[in-house]
Coordinates of C-alpha atoms in Angstrom, one line a residue:
M1 CA 80.2 -36.2 128.5
E2 CA 80.7 -38.1 125.2
P3 CA 81.1 -36.2 121.9
F4 CA 78.0 -36.6 119.4
T5 CA 76.9 -36.1 116.0
L6 CA 73.6 -34.8 115.4
Q7 CA 71.4 -37.0 113.2
E8 CA 71.7 -36.7 109.4
G9 CA 68.5 -34.4 108.2
M10 CA 67.9 -33.1 111.9
Q11 CA 67.3 -29.3 112.1
L12 CA 68.7 -27.1 114.9
G13 CA 66.4 -24.5 115.3
T14 CA 65.2 -21.6 118.6
A15 CA 61.8 -19.7 119.2
L16 CA 60.3 -16.5 118.8
S17 CA 57.1 -16.8 120.6
A18 CA 54.9 -13.5 120.1
T19 CA 53.9 -12.6 123.6
Q20 CA 57.2 -13.4 125.1
C21 CA 59.2 -11.7 122.5
E22 CA 57.3 -9.1 120.4
G23 CA 56.4 -6.3 123.0
G24 CA 54.1 -3.4 122.4
E25 CA 50.7 -2.0 124.1
L26 CA 48.2 -4.8 122.9
E27 CA 44.4 -5.2 124.0
S28 CA 45.8 -8.7 124.9
S29 CA 44.9 -11.3 128.0
W30 CA 48.2 -10.8 129.3
I31 CA 48.6 -7.1 129.0
Y32 CA 45.2 -7.4 131.2
W33 CA 46.8 -10.1 133.8
W34 CA 49.7 -7.6 134.2
G35 CA 47.7 -5.0 134.8
L36 CA 45.7 -6.9 137.7
G37 CA 49.0 -7.9 139.2
Y38 CA 49.8 -10.9 138.6
V39 CA 53.2 -10.9 137.2
R40 CA 55.5 -11.9 140.0
D41 CA 58.6 -9.1 139.1
H42 CA 55.7 -6.5 137.4
A43 CA 57.5 -6.3 134.2
S44 CA 55.1 -5.8 131.4
P45 CA 54.2 -7.5 128.1
A46 CA 54.4 -4.5 126.4
V47 CA 58.2 -4.2 127.2
A48 CA 59.4 -8.0 126.5
A49 CA 62.6 -7.8 123.7
Q50 CA 60.7 -5.8 121.3
H51 CA 61.2 -8.2 118.7
A52 CA 58.3 -6.8 116.3
A53 CA 60.8 -3.5 116.2
H54 CA 63.6 -5.3 116.3
W55 CA 63.0 -8.1 113.9
R56 CA 65.8 -7.6 111.4
E57 CA 68.5 -7.7 114.0
D58 CA 66.9 -10.6 115.1
V59 CA 66.7 -12.4 111.4
S60 CA 70.5 -11.6 111.5
L61 CA 71.5 -13.2 114.9
L62 CA 69.2 -16.5 113.9
R63 CA 71.7 -16.4 110.7
E64 CA 74.5 -15.8 112.9
L65 CA 73.9 -18.7 115.1
G66 CA 73.4 -21.1 112.5
A67 CA 69.7 -21.6 113.3
Q68 CA 68.3 -23.6 110.5
T69 CA 64.6 -23.5 111.6
V70 CA 62.4 -20.9 113.9
R71 CA 59.2 -21.4 115.7
L72 CA 57.8 -17.7 114.7
G73 CA 54.8 -16.5 116.6
V74 CA 52.0 -14.6 115.2
D75 CA 50.3 -12.6 117.9
W76 CA 46.4 -12.7 117.3
T77 CA 45.7 -9.3 118.9
R78 CA 48.3 -7.6 116.8
V79 CA 46.5 -9.0 113.7
E80 CA 43.2 -8.8 114.9
P81 CA 43.1 -5.9 117.5
N82 CA 39.2 -5.4 117.4
Q83 CA 36.3 -8.2 116.5
S84 CA 36.7 -8.5 112.6
E85 CA 38.7 -5.5 111.9
F86 CA 42.2 -6.9 110.5
D87 CA 45.5 -4.6 110.6
E88 CA 47.0 -5.5 107.2
S89 CA 49.6 -3.5 107.8
A90 CA 50.9 -6.1 110.8
L91 CA 50.0 -8.9 108.5
D92 CA 52.7 -6.7 106.0
D93 CA 55.2 -6.7 109.1
Y94 CA 55.0 -10.4 109.2
R95 CA 55.0 -10.8 105.6
E96 CA 58.4 -8.7 105.4
Q97 CA 59.9 -11.0 108.3
L98 CA 59.1 -14.3 106.7
T99 CA 60.8 -12.9 103.0
A100 CA 63.8 -12.0 105.3
L101 CA 63.9 -15.3 107.0
K102 CA 63.5 -17.1 103.8
G103 CA 66.6 -14.8 102.7
A104 CA 68.4 -16.0 105.5
G105 CA 67.7 -19.9 104.5
V106 CA 66.1 -20.1 108.0
H107 CA 62.9 -22.4 107.6
V108 CA 59.5 -21.0 109.5
V109 CA 57.4 -22.8 111.4
L110 CA 54.3 -20.7 111.9
E111 CA 53.1 -20.7 115.2
L112 CA 49.3 -19.1 115.4
H113 CA 48.2 -19.0 119.5
R114 CA 50.3 -19.6 122.4
F115 CA 48.6 -18.8 125.6
T116 CA 47.4 -15.1 124.6
N117 CA 44.0 -13.9 123.5
P118 CA 42.8 -10.5 122.2
A119 CA 40.9 -8.8 124.8
W120 CA 37.6 -8.8 123.0
F121 CA 37.4 -12.5 122.6
E122 CA 38.4 -12.8 126.1
E123 CA 35.6 -10.5 126.7
L124 CA 33.1 -13.0 125.0
G125 CA 34.1 -16.2 126.7
G126 CA 37.2 -17.3 124.8
F127 CA 37.5 -20.8 123.9
E128 CA 35.1 -21.8 127.1
R129 CA 31.9 -21.0 124.9
E130 CA 31.7 -23.3 121.5
E131 CA 29.9 -20.4 119.5
N132 CA 33.4 -18.3 119.7
L133 CA 35.3 -21.1 117.8
P134 CA 34.9 -19.4 114.1
L135 CA 36.1 -16.7 115.6
Y136 CA 39.2 -18.0 115.6
L137 CA 39.3 -20.1 112.5
T138 CA 38.3 -16.6 110.5
Y139 CA 41.6 -15.3 111.9
I140 CA 43.8 -18.5 111.2
E141 CA 42.3 -18.0 107.4
H142 CA 43.1 -14.2 107.2
V143 CA 46.5 -15.2 108.3
A144 CA 47.1 -18.0 106.2
A145 CA 45.8 -16.1 103.0
A146 CA 48.1 -13.6 103.6
L147 CA 51.2 -15.4 104.7
G148 CA 50.8 -18.7 102.8
S149 CA 53.0 -18.1 100.2
L150 CA 55.8 -17.8 102.2
C151 CA 55.2 -20.6 105.0
S152 CA 54.4 -24.1 104.7
D153 CA 54.7 -25.6 108.5
Y154 CA 51.6 -24.2 110.8
L155 CA 51.1 -24.9 114.2
T156 CA 47.3 -24.0 115.1
F157 CA 48.1 -24.2 118.9
A158 CA 51.1 -24.0 121.3
E159 CA 50.3 -25.9 124.3
P160 CA 47.0 -25.9 124.4
N161 CA 46.9 -28.3 127.5
A162 CA 49.1 -26.0 129.4
Y163 CA 47.0 -22.7 128.7
A164 CA 43.3 -24.7 129.7
V165 CA 45.5 -26.4 132.8
G166 CA 46.9 -22.9 133.8
G167 CA 43.8 -21.0 132.9
Y168 CA 41.0 -22.9 134.1
L169 CA 42.1 -25.4 136.8
G170 CA 45.3 -24.0 138.2
G171 CA 43.9 -20.1 138.1
D172 CA 47.2 -18.3 137.7
Y173 CA 47.2 -18.0 133.8
P174 CA 44.0 -15.5 132.8
P175 CA 41.3 -16.0 133.2
G176 CA 42.1 -16.9 136.4
K177 CA 39.5 -19.9 136.8
T178 CA 39.6 -23.3 138.8
D179 CA 37.4 -25.1 137.1
P180 CA 37.9 -29.0 136.1
S181 CA 34.8 -28.7 134.1
A182 CA 35.8 -25.5 132.4
C183 CA 39.3 -26.6 132.0
F184 CA 38.6 -29.8 130.1
R185 CA 35.9 -28.0 128.1
V186 CA 38.4 -25.6 126.6
L187 CA 40.7 -28.2 125.7
T188 CA 37.9 -30.0 124.0
H189 CA 37.2 -26.7 122.3
M190 CA 40.9 -26.0 121.2
A191 CA 41.0 -29.6 119.8
Q192 CA 38.1 -29.0 117.6
C193 CA 39.7 -26.2 116.8
H194 CA 42.8 -28.1 115.4
V195 CA 40.8 -30.7 113.8
L196 CA 38.8 -28.0 111.7
A197 CA 41.7 -26.0 111.0
Y198 CA 43.9 -28.8 109.6
D199 CA 41.4 -29.2 106.8
L200 CA 41.3 -25.7 106.5
L201 CA 44.5 -24.8 106.1
H202 CA 45.1 -27.7 103.3
Q203 CA 41.9 -26.4 101.6
L204 CA 43.0 -22.9 101.2
H205 CA 46.4 -23.6 99.9
D206 CA 45.2 -25.6 97.5
A207 CA 42.8 -22.8 96.5
M208 CA 45.1 -20.2 96.5
E209 CA 47.9 -22.6 94.4
Y210 CA 50.5 -22.0 97.6
P211 CA 53.0 -24.6 98.0
P212 CA 51.3 -27.7 100.2
C213 CA 51.0 -27.0 103.9
R214 CA 52.0 -29.1 106.8
V215 CA 49.9 -28.7 110.0
S216 CA 50.2 -29.8 113.6
V217 CA 49.6 -28.5 117.1
S218 CA 52.4 -28.7 120.1
L219 CA 51.7 -30.2 123.4
R220 CA 53.4 -29.5 126.5
A221 CA 55.1 -32.8 128.1
Q222 CA 56.7 -33.3 131.6
E223 CA 58.3 -36.3 133.2
F224 CA 56.3 -36.3 136.4
L225 CA 57.7 -37.9 139.6
P226 CA 55.7 -38.5 142.6
V227 CA 57.4 -37.3 145.9
G228 CA 58.0 -40.1 148.4
A229 CA 55.9 -43.2 148.5
R230 CA 52.3 -42.1 148.9
R231 CA 50.1 -43.4 146.9
A232 CA 48.1 -39.8 146.5
Q233 CA 51.3 -38.5 144.6
R234 CA 51.3 -41.9 142.5
L235 CA 47.6 -41.3 141.3
L236 CA 48.0 -37.6 140.6
C237 CA 51.4 -38.3 138.2
A238 CA 49.2 -41.1 136.7
A239 CA 46.2 -38.4 136.5
A240 CA 48.5 -36.4 134.6
E241 CA 50.1 -38.9 132.1
R242 CA 46.1 -40.2 131.5
T243 CA 45.7 -36.4 130.6
L244 CA 48.2 -35.9 128.0
D245 CA 47.8 -39.3 126.4
A246 CA 43.9 -37.7 125.8
A247 CA 45.3 -35.1 124.6
F248 CA 47.2 -36.5 122.2
Q249 CA 44.4 -38.8 121.0
A250 CA 42.2 -35.9 120.5
F251 CA 44.4 -33.3 118.5
Y252 CA 46.1 -35.6 116.5
L253 CA 43.9 -38.6 116.2
G254 CA 40.2 -37.1 116.5
R255 CA 39.6 -39.8 119.4
I256 CA 38.2 -38.9 122.4
K257 CA 39.0 -40.2 125.7
L258 CA 38.4 -39.0 129.2
P259 CA 38.7 -36.8 130.7
M260 CA 38.3 -34.9 127.3
K261 CA 34.5 -34.1 126.7
Y262 CA 32.2 -35.5 124.0
N263 CA 32.9 -33.3 120.6
K264 CA 30.8 -34.1 117.2
Y265 CA 33.4 -32.9 115.4
L266 CA 36.4 -35.0 116.9
V267 CA 36.0 -38.3 114.7
P268 CA 38.7 -40.5 114.2
G269 CA 41.0 -39.3 111.5
K270 CA 44.7 -38.0 111.2
Y271 CA 44.9 -34.5 111.7
C272 CA 48.5 -33.6 111.5
D273 CA 51.2 -34.1 109.5
F274 CA 54.4 -33.6 111.9
L275 CA 54.2 -34.5 115.5
T276 CA 55.6 -31.9 118.1
I277 CA 56.7 -32.0 122.0
D278 CA 57.6 -29.0 124.0
W279 CA 59.5 -31.0 126.5
Y280 CA 59.7 -29.6 130.5
G281 CA 61.8 -31.9 131.5
E282 CA 61.3 -33.3 135.2
Q283 CA 58.2 -32.4 137.8
N284 CA 58.4 -33.7 141.2
V285 CA 54.3 -33.8 142.2
S286 CA 53.4 -33.6 145.7
E287 CA 50.2 -31.8 145.6
P288 CA 47.7 -31.1 142.6
L289 CA 49.1 -27.3 141.8
D290 CA 52.5 -29.4 141.1
L291 CA 50.9 -30.2 137.8
T292 CA 50.0 -27.0 136.5
P293 CA 52.5 -24.8 134.0
F294 CA 53.7 -22.4 136.7
A295 CA 55.0 -25.2 139.3
K296 CA 58.3 -25.2 139.9
R297 CA 60.5 -27.9 137.6
S298 CA 63.9 -29.4 137.4
D299 CA 66.2 -27.3 134.8
V300 CA 67.5 -30.2 132.5
G301 CA 65.5 -33.2 133.5
N302 CA 65.8 -36.7 132.0
P303 CA 66.5 -37.2 128.0
T304 CA 65.7 -40.9 128.5
A305 CA 61.8 -39.6 129.4
L306 CA 61.7 -37.8 126.4
L307 CA 63.1 -40.4 124.1
G308 CA 60.3 -42.9 125.8
L309 CA 57.8 -40.2 125.0
L310 CA 58.4 -39.8 121.1
K311 CA 58.4 -43.8 120.9
R312 CA 54.8 -43.9 122.4
L313 CA 53.9 -40.5 120.5
H314 CA 55.5 -42.6 117.0
A315 CA 53.2 -45.5 117.8
L316 CA 50.4 -43.5 117.5
A317 CA 51.5 -41.9 114.4
P318 CA 54.4 -42.7 112.5
L319 CA 55.2 -39.2 111.5
P320 CA 58.2 -36.6 111.5
L321 CA 58.9 -35.8 114.9
H322 CA 59.7 -32.1 116.3
V323 CA 61.2 -31.4 119.9
E324 CA 60.9 -28.3 121.6
L325 CA 63.2 -27.8 124.2
A326 CA 62.1 -25.6 126.9
G327 CA 64.0 -22.9 128.3
V328 CA 66.5 -23.4 131.1
E329 CA 68.3 -20.5 133.3
D330 CA 72.1 -19.5 131.9
G331 CA 73.9 -21.9 134.3
D332 CA 72.0 -24.8 133.3
R333 CA 71.6 -24.2 129.4
V334 CA 74.7 -25.9 128.1
D335 CA 74.4 -29.1 129.9
C336 CA 70.9 -29.1 128.9
L337 CA 71.5 -28.5 125.3
A338 CA 74.3 -30.9 125.3
S339 CA 72.5 -34.0 127.0
Y340 CA 69.4 -33.5 124.9
L341 CA 70.9 -33.2 121.5
R342 CA 73.4 -36.2 122.5
A343 CA 70.0 -38.3 123.4
L344 CA 68.5 -37.2 120.3
S345 CA 71.5 -37.6 118.0
G346 CA 71.6 -41.3 118.8
F347 CA 68.1 -41.6 118.8
S348 CA 66.2 -44.9 116.8
L349 CA 63.5 -42.9 115.3
P350 CA 64.2 -39.7 113.0
V351 CA 64.0 -36.4 114.6
E352 CA 63.1 -33.8 111.6
C353 CA 63.8 -30.7 114.2
C354 CA 65.3 -29.9 117.6
C355 CA 64.8 -26.3 118.9
Y356 CA 65.5 -24.6 121.9
A357 CA 63.3 -21.7 123.1
P358 CA 63.8 -18.8 123.3
L359 CA 66.1 -17.3 120.8
L360 CA 65.7 -13.7 123.5
D361 CA 65.3 -13.2 126.9
G362 CA 61.8 -11.9 127.2
F363 CA 58.6 -12.2 128.8
E364 CA 58.2 -15.2 130.5
L365 CA 54.4 -15.2 131.5
L366 CA 53.8 -15.2 135.5
D367 CA 57.7 -14.4 135.7
G368 CA 57.7 -11.6 133.6
N369 CA 61.5 -10.4 133.2
A370 CA 62.9 -12.4 135.7
K371 CA 64.0 -15.5 134.5
R372 CA 66.7 -15.2 131.2
L373 CA 66.1 -17.9 129.4
G374 CA 67.6 -17.1 126.0
L375 CA 70.5 -17.9 123.9
V376 CA 70.5 -14.1 123.5
R377 CA 70.7 -11.7 126.2
V378 CA 68.5 -8.6 126.2
D379 CA 69.1 -5.2 128.0
F380 CA 65.7 -4.5 128.3
E381 CA 66.4 -0.6 129.0
T382 CA 68.6 -0.2 125.7
Q383 CA 66.7 -3.5 124.2
A384 CA 70.8 -4.1 122.9
R385 CA 71.4 -8.1 122.1
S386 CA 74.5 -10.0 122.8
V387 CA 75.1 -13.7 122.1
K388 CA 75.6 -15.6 125.6
K389 CA 77.9 -18.7 126.3
S390 CA 74.9 -21.1 125.5
G391 CA 74.5 -19.1 122.3
E392 CA 77.9 -19.6 121.4
F393 CA 77.6 -23.1 122.1
F394 CA 74.8 -23.5 120.0
R395 CA 76.5 -21.9 117.3
A396 CA 79.5 -24.1 117.5
I397 CA 77.2 -27.2 117.3
A398 CA 75.1 -26.1 114.2
E399 CA 78.6 -25.5 112.5
M400 CA 80.3 -28.5 113.2
R401 CA 76.7 -30.7 113.3
G402 CA 77.6 -32.3 116.7
A403 CA 80.1 -31.4 119.4
D404 CA 83.9 -33.1 119.6
A405 CA 85.2 -33.5 123.3
A406 CA 87.5 -30.3 122.7
L407 CA 84.1 -28.4 122.4
L408 CA 82.8 -30.2 125.4
E409 CA 85.6 -29.6 127.4
R410 CA 85.3 -25.7 126.4
Y411 CA 82.1 -25.2 127.4
G412 CA 81.6 -27.6 129.9
G413 CA 78.8 -29.4 128.0

């Protein structure tokens, strides 16, 4: 493979998603889903990588690997374990983490929601019921008031389209429904929350005299490839593309396109300050279940497809671009990093940040602990951390701001 030099100004980062790395016995939707036996290897999210207890070590790892940015998840259940009862000690812990990350020179993008709700919110009907949405906005306001002096970039949701499809259409994520109408009602309600939170966060930062903030949402994206030449597979892929475009339009621009629902809060405007894609590579499609987030996918995928999607997105809103590369298995990770970073480095549009997710092996939702996707290996019994070959490759790229022929030959990228 050809050497490459990272785009000028492009930050290299990674991610610490709350449910997938923090651990702890929290009364959340995923702890209940595990209790019902839906996690394939029966691993509990209460174990994970115990980041909540080991975050100081993990901050040191970020510094050691040369990460410039981290997407740091906040767990709603940890912050608000019971309705209207906020745990200030949990917010103190997050504040301490943010202070340490700032001291380590790592920029934070604060991820406010990723797949998981407190059990009490789920029991109320979650995002399916519009009357529940102010509860989420109250949580966001409380977090931003506590942490906004240390954080300027927010993601209101990570992969809300995967959350809605997985939990309300495919049925494998909590709450396990298979109702298309409910799926797009939930996704529309999440877009409503995002639009309202966009203004809320900016107003709060101004009112509290915090540094100016930037707000966005990350949407899950893949290249859907029909298996064979049958018309049904082509139609499924077209439907997936149309749904992704409708989500872009609703969350970023407040525009309603089918299959999104009508919503009085979605009015045309700009509701993002940067654009973020969580990229999952290629997905072969032969049946409807292949469009759900728990379907088996390619491990590396096609960087050209990602660049095409970024061009389409940038044409909708010419804003800074962020990319999160979804985790792949150990044997494919070096090639994945090399191929995508090479493509992004030569891209015609500026990419502000590229993150590989996750930093740590952890709880991978339905796959539990069976998939080892991190740059850092975690022994789930001892919680010992060790940097993998891919982590060393990441560190070398961060140090030289690219990869020369010798580095690629050494690591096989």
